[in-house]
Amino acid sequence: MAVKPNRAPLRRSTNTDDLLMLKGLRILVVEDVGMVAMSLKAMLQDLGCTVVGTAARLHEAEELARHQTLDGVLLDLNLAGQYTFPVAEILRERDVPFIIMSGYDAGQLRPDLANVPLMAKPFDREALEPMLCTVFCPRSEGEGSDSPKRTAASVGPARKVPMKTQGELEAAVCQGMCQFQQEFMGRGPSDVRAHLIKDLLVVRLHGILTAAEQHLMENCPATHGRDILKQVRTMLIETARLQIDSMIQLITGVKVISMHHDISTVTGEQIVAFTLSEPPSCRVAKG
C-alpha cells in the first residue's frame, strides 16, 4: 500500500517577519538539473539565505550533508537515477530539517519519510516560501531548542525581500534557458532574448541547431528533414517540461499555465512562450 507523505497545511501567508527568519540560514540545494538548482539558489539568496553549496550527484550530496554546517536542505528525491535516501538518513542523524522535492508520485517515498514535507515539481514559489519558513525556522515557534529564540528583532530591522526589475527577471530567464539548451540539447544558443508582456513571457533563441541537426537539414529531403527535426525537438522539450516550468515559476514567482514552442529549420530560431497565471511583480528600475 502506498504511504502518502504528510501534506498537512503549512503556513500559507508569508509576511515580512516570517521571511526575515530565513536571513542568514545556511541552506544546501541537492538538485541534478542545473537550471532548477540555479533558480533555487537565486531564490534563496533573494530571501537572505546563504547557499552553502549545490549537489548534482549522490556522493557530492552525502559529503556536503555529512560535513557542512546546515540549517536546512532542499533535497531532490532522485539524482541521475539514484535515490537520495542515504542523504536523508544523514540529515536525520544530524537533526537537520529538509524538504523533499520531487516530480514522482508520493507512493515512491519510503514509509519512514512519509511525514517529511514534500514540495512537488514544478515548484510554486508562493507555496515554497512559507514552507521554508515553517520547516527551517522552528526556533521561531520556541519549541525543541535550547538556543535563543530567533525573532525578527534578533536579526535586524524588518525589510521586504527585494523584487527584481523587469530587466533582471528577463535576464534570469535568458540565463536559465541558455543552461537548459546546454544541458538537454548539448549546445547553447548564440543569442537569447526574453520579453515579458504582462502575463505572457516570450523567449527567442537564435543559433540553436547542432552540427548534427544542420547536417540532417542539408542531406535529407527538405520536408522530411524538417519534420524529423521538429519532432525530436518537441519530444526533448516536452521531456523537460517539469524542469522548465519549475525554473520559470521560481524566477517569476507566479505559476506557468501553459507553454508553447516552435522552431524554424531555416533560420535556426526557436520561440518558447509561457502563459503565466498573472503578471509577475517587478520593481521599477532606478533612473
Tab-separated table of N, CA and C in Angstrom, residues 62 80 151 161 166 174 196 202 213 248 258 262:
chain	number	residue	atom	x	y	z
A	62	GLU	N	26.027	13.506	-0.253
A	62	GLU	CA	26.369	12.835	1.009
A	62	GLU	C	27.523	13.559	1.703
A	80	ALA	N	20.176	11.757	-10.993
A	80	ALA	CA	20.739	10.969	-12.097
A	80	ALA	C	20.451	9.481	-11.931
A	151	THR	N	14.071	35.654	16.622
A	151	THR	CA	12.946	36.555	16.394
A	151	THR	C	13.328	37.610	15.376
A	161	VAL	N	11.622	41.503	1.020
A	161	VAL	CA	12.522	40.854	0.076
A	161	VAL	C	12.489	41.627	-1.235
A	166	GLN	N	12.015	44.323	-14.189
A	166	GLN	CA	11.629	43.510	-15.337
A	166	GLN	C	12.861	43.069	-16.116
A	174	CYS	N	16.691	34.342	-19.452
A	174	CYS	CA	17.655	34.076	-20.530
A	174	CYS	C	18.755	33.137	-20.049
A	196	LEU	N	8.862	40.071	-21.419
A	196	LEU	CA	7.714	39.912	-20.535
A	196	LEU	C	6.655	40.943	-20.910
A	202	VAL	N	7.786	35.610	-23.499
A	202	VAL	CA	8.237	35.070	-24.778
A	202	VAL	C	9.761	35.026	-24.798
A	213	GLU	N	22.220	18.369	-36.428
A	213	GLU	CA	20.927	18.821	-36.951
A	213	GLU	C	21.108	19.588	-38.255
A	248	ILE	N	10.879	28.668	-14.495
A	248	ILE	CA	10.144	29.895	-14.778
A	248	ILE	C	9.351	30.341	-13.556
A	258	SER	N	0.633	27.523	-19.236
A	258	SER	CA	0.876	26.728	-20.441
A	258	SER	C	2.188	27.154	-21.083
A	262	ASP	N	8.037	26.473	-30.872
A	262	ASP	CA	8.214	26.096	-32.277
A	262	ASP	C	9.623	26.491	-32.691
